[in-house]
mmCIF file of C-alpha atoms in Angstrom:
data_model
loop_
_atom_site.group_PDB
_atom_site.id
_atom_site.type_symbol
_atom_site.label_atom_id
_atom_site.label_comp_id
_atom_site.label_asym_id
_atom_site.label_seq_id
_atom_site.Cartn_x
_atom_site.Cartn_y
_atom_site.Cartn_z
ATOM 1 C CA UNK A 1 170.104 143.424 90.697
ATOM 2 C CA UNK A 2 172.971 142.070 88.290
ATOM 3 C CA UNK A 3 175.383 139.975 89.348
ATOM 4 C CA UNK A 4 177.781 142.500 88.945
ATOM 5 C CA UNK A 5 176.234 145.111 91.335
ATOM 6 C CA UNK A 6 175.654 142.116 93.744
ATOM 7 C CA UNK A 7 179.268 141.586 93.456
ATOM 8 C CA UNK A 8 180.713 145.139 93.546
ATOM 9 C CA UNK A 9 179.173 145.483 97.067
ATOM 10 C CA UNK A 10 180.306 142.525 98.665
ATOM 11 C CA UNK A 11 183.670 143.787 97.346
ATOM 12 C CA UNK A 12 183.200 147.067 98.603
ATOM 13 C CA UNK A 13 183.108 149.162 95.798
ATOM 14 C CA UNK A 14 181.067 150.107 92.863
ATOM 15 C CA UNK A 15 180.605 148.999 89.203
ATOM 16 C CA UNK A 16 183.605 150.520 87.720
ATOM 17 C CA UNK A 17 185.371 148.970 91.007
ATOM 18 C CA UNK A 18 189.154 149.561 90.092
ATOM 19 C CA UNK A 19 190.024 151.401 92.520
ATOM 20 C CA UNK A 20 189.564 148.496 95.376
ATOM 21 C CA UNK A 21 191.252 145.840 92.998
ATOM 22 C CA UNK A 22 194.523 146.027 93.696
ATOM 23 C CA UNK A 23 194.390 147.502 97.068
ATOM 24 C CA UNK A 24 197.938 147.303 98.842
ATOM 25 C CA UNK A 25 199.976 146.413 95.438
ATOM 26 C CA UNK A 26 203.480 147.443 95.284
ATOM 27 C CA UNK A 27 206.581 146.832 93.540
ATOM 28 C CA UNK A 28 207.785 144.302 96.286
ATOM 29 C CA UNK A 29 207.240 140.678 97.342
ATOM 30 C CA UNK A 30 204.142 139.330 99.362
ATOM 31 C CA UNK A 31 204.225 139.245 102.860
ATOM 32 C CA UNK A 32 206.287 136.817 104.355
ATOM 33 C CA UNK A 33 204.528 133.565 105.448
ATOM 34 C CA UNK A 34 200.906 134.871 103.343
ATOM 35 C CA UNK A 35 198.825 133.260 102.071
ATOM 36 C CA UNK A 36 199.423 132.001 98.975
ATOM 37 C CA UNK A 37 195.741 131.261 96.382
ATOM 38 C CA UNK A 38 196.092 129.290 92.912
ATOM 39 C CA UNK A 39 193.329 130.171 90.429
ATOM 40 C CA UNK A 40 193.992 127.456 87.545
ATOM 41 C CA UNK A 41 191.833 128.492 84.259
ATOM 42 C CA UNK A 42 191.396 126.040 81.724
ATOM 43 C CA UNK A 43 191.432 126.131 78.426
ATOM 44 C CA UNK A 44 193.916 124.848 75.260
ATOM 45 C CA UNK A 45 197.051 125.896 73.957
ATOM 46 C CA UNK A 46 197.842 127.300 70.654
ATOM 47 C CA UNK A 47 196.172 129.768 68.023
ATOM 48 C CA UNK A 48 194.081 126.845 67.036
ATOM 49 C CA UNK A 49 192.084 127.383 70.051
ATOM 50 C CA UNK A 50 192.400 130.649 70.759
ATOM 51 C CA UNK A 51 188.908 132.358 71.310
ATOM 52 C CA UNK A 52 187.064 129.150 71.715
ATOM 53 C CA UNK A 53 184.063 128.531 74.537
ATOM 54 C CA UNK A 54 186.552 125.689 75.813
ATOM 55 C CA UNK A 55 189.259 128.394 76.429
ATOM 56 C CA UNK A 56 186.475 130.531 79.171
ATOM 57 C CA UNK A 57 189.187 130.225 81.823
ATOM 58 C CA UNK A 58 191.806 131.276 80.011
ATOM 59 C CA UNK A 59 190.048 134.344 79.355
ATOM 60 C CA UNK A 60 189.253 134.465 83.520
ATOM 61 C CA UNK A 61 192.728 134.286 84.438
ATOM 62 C CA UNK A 62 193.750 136.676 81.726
ATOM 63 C CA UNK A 63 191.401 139.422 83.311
ATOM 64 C CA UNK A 64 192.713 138.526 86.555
ATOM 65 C CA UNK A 65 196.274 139.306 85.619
ATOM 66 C CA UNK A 66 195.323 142.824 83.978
ATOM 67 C CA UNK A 67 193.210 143.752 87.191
ATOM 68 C CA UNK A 68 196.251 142.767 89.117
ATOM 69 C CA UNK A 69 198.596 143.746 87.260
ATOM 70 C CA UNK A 70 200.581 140.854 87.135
ATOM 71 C CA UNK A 71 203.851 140.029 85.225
ATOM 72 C CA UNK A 72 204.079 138.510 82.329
ATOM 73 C CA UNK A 73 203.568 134.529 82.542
ATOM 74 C CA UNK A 74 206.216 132.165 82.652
ATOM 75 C CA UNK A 75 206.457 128.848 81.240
ATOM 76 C CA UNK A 76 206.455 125.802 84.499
ATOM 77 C CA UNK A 77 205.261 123.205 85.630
ATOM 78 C CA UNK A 78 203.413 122.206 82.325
ATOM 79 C CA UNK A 79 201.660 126.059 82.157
ATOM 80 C CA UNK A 80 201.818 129.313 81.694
ATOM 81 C CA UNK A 81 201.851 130.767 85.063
ATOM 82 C CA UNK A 82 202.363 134.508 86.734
ATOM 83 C CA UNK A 83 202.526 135.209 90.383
ATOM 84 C CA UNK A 84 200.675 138.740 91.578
ATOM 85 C CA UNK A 85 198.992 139.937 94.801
ATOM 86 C CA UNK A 86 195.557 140.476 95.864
ATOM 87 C CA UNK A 87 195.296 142.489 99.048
ATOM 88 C CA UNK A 88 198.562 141.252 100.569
ATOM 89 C CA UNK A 89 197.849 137.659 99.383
ATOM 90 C CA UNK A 90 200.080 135.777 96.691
ATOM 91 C CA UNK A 91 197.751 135.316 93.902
ATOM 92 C CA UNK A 92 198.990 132.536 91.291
ATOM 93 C CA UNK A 93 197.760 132.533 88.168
ATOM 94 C CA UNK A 94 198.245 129.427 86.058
ATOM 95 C CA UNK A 95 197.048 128.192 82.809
ATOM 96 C CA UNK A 96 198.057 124.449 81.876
ATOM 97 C CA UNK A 97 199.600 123.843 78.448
ATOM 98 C CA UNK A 98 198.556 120.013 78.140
ATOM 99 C CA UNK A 99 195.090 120.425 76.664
ATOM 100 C CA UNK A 100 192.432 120.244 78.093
ATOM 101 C CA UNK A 101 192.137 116.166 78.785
ATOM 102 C CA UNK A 102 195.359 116.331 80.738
ATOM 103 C CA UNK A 103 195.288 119.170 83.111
ATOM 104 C CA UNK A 104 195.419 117.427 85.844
ATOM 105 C CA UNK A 105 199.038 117.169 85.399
ATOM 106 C CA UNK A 106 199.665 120.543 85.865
ATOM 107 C CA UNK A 107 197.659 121.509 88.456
ATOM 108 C CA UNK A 108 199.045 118.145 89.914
ATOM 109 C CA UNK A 109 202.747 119.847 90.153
ATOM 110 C CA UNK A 110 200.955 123.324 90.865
ATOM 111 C CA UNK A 111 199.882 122.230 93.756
ATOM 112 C CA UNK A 112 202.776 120.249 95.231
ATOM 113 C CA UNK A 113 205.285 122.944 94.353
ATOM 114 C CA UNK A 114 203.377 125.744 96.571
ATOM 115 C CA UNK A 115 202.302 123.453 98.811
ATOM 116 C CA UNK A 116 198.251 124.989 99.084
ATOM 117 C CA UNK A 117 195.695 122.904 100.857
ATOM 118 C CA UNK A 118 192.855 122.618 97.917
ATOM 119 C CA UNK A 119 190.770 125.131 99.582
ATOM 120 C CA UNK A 120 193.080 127.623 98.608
ATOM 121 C CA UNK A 121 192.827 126.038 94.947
ATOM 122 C CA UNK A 122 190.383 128.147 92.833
ATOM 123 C CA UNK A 123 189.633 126.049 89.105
ATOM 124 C CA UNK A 124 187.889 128.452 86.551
ATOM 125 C CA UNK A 125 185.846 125.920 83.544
ATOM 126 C CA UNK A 126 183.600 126.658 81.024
ATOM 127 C CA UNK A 127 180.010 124.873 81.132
ATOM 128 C CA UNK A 128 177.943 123.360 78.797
ATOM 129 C CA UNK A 129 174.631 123.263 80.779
ATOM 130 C CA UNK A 130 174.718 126.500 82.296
ATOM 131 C CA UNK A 131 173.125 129.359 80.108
ATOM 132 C CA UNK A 132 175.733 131.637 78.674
ATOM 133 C CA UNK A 133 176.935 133.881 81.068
ATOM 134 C CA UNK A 134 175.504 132.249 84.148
ATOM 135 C CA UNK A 135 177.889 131.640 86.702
ATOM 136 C CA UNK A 136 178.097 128.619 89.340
ATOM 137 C CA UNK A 137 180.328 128.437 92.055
ATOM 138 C CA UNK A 138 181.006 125.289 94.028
ATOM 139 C CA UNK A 139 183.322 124.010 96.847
ATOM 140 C CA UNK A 140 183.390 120.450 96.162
ATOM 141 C CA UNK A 141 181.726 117.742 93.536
ATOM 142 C CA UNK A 142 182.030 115.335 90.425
ATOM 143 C CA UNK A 143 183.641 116.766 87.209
ATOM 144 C CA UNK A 144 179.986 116.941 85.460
ATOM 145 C CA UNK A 145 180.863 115.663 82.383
ATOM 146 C CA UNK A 146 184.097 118.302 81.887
ATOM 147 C CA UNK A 147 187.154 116.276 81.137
ATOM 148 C CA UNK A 148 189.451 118.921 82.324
ATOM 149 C CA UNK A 149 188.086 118.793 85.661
ATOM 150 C CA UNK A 150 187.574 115.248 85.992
ATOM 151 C CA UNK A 151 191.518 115.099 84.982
ATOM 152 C CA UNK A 152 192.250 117.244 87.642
ATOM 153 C CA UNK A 153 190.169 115.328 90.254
ATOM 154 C CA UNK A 154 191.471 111.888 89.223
ATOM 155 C CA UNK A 155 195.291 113.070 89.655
ATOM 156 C CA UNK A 156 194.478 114.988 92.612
ATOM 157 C CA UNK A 157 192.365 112.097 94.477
ATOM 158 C CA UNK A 158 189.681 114.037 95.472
ATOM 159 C CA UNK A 159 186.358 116.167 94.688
ATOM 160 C CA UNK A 160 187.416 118.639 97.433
ATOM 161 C CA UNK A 161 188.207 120.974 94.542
ATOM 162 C CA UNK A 162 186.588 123.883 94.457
ATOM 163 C CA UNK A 163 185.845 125.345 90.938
ATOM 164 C CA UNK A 164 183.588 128.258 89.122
ATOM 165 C CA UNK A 165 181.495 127.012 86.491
ATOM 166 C CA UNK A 166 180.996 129.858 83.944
ATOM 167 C CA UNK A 167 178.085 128.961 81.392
ATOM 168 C CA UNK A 168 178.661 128.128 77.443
ATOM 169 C CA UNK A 169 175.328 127.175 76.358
ATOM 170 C CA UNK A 170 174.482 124.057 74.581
ATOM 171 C CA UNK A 171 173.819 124.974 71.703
ATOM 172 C CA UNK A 172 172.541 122.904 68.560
ATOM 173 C CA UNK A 173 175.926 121.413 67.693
ATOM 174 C CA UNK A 174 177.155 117.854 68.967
ATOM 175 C CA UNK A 175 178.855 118.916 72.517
ATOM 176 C CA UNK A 176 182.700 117.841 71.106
ATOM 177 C CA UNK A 177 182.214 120.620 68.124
ATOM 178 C CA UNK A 178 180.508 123.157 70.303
ATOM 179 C CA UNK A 179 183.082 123.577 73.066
ATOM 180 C CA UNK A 180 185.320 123.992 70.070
ATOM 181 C CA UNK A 181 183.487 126.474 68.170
ATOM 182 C CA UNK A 182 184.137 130.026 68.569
ATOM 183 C CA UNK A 183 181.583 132.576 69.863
ATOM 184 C CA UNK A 184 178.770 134.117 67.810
ATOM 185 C CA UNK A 185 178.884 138.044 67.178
ATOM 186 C CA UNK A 186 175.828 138.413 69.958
ATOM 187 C CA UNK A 187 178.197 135.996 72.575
ATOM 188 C CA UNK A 188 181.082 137.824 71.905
ATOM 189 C CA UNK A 189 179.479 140.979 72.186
ATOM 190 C CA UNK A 190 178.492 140.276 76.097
ATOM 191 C CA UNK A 191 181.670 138.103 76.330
ATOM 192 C CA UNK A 192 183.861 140.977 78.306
ATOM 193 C CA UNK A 193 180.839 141.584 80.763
ATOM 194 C CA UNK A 194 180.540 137.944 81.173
ATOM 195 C CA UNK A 195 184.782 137.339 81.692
ATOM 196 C CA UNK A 196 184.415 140.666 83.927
ATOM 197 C CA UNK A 197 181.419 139.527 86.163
ATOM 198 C CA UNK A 198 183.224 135.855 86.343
ATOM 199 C CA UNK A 199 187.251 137.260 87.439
ATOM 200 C CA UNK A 200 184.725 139.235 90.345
ATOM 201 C CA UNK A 201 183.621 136.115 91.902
ATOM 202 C CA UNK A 202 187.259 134.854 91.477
ATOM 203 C CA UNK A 203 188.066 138.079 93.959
ATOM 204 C CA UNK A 204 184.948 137.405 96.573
ATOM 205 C CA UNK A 205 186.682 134.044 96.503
ATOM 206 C CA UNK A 206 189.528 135.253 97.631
ATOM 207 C CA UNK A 207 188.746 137.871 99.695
ATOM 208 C CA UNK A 208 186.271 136.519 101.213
ATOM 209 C CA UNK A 209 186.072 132.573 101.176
ATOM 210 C CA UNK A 210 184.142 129.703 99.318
ATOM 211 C CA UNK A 211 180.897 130.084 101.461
ATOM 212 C CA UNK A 212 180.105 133.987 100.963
ATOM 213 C CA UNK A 213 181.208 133.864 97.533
ATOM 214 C CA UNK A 214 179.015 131.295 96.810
ATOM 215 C CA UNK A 215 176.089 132.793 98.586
ATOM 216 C CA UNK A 216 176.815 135.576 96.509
ATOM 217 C CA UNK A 217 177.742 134.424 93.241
ATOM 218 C CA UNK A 218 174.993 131.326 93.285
ATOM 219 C CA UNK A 219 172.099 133.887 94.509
ATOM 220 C CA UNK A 220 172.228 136.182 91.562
ATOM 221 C CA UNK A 221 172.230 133.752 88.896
ATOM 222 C CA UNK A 222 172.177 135.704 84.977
ATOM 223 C CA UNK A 223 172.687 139.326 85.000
ATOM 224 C CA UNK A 224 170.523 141.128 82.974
#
C-alpha cells in the first residue's frame, strides 16, 4: 500500500482527500485559547534557489498553505510566515529568509513570539541519505549532517525538535553541489506526489500527534 493510501486513512478520507482538509475553516479567527502548531520548512531565499532539492520544505509548507487555504505570507521574524487553521487549530506556516546555515534564528524568534512548547514545533528538511521521495519522521535527534537543522538545534538548546526528513538522494555530485542542484526531468516529474504525500504526514502530525504519525509515516517507507 503507498504511503499515500496509508495516509489518507489515518486521515479519514481517500486519495483525492480534499474534502477532510480543511474541515471547520471559516472566514474568522481560531478558537480562543487553541492550540497553536508551527510547521517551519526550510529552504533558501531568492530566485537563485528557487526549485532546488535544498528548498524541499519550502515546497512542504507551500502545499500546506494551498490545502489550507492560507493568506498570503508576511514578512517577520526573519521569514516569510502565514497563519491558517487546521481543524480548529492555528496552523503557522513559516519559512526563514536567512539561508539555510542560519535558520535557527528564525525559528529562534518563531518560537518565543507564540510561545509553543517544541512538541508543537513541526521542522520540514530535505535529506541526503534518504532515497528520493522516502519520508522519515522523527520526534527528537542530532541534525544528521543538515546544517539547517543543526542551526536550529544549537539556538534552540535542544534535540527535542521534532522534524520530517523528506529524501533527496545522493546522487553522484559532491553533497555541497547536489543539495544545490535542481531536480532532473524524472524527479520533477514525481516531485508533486512526493511534496503531496510529505504536507499529509505534516496533517497526521497535527491531527493526530508525533507517535501515530510516525507509526504511520515510518511504516510505509517509498510509495510505489
Amino acid at each position: 500500500m503507498s504511503l499515500l493510501r496509508r495516509l489518507a486513512g489515518a486521515l479519514g478520507r481517500g486519495p483525492a482527500g480534499d474534502a477532510a482538509r480543511t474541515e471547520g475553516q471559516d472566514d474568522g479567527m481560531w478558537m480562543d485559547g487553541g492550540r497553536t502548531l508551527v510547521v517551519v520548512g526550510l529552504g533558501n531565499p531568492g530566485p537563485k534557489y528557487a526549485g532546488t532539492r535544498h528548498n524541499m520544505g519550502f515546497l512542504v509548507v507551500d502545499e500546506l498553505a494551498r490545502r489550507t487555504g492560507a493568506p498570503a505570507s508576511k514578512r517577520r521574524m526573519q521569514a516569510e510566515i502565514s497563519e491558517t487553521r487546521l481543524d480548529g487549530q492555528r496552523l503557522v506556516l513559516a519559512m526563514p529568509q536567512t539561508y539555510m546555515n542560519d535558520s535557527g534564528r528564525a525559528v529562534r524568534e518563531i518560537v518565543r513570539w507564540y510561545k509553543v512548547p517544541l512538541e508543537d514545533l513541526l521542522v520540514v528538511i530535505d535529506d541526503l541519505d534518504l532515497p528520493f521521495g522516502q519520508l522519515r519522521l522523527r520526534a527528537r535527534g542530532s541534525a544528521g549532517g543538515h546544517n539547517g537543522l543543526k542551526s536550529i538545534l544549537q539556538l534552540l538548546g535542544t534535540q527535542e525538535v521534532p522534524r520530517l526528513r523528506v529524501g533527496i538522494g545522493r546522487g553522484g555530485n559532491h553533497a555541497v553541489a547536489h543539495v544545490l542542484s535542481r531536480f532532473s526531468p524524472e524527479e520533477q516529474a514525481a516531485l508533486p506526489e512526493v511534496v503531496a504525500r510529505a504536507a499529509d504526514a505534516v496533517e497526521l502530525w497535527a491531527r493526530r500527534g508525533i507517535g501515530e504519525a510516525m507509526n504511520t509515516v515510518n511504516a510505509a517507507g517509498v510509495a510505489r
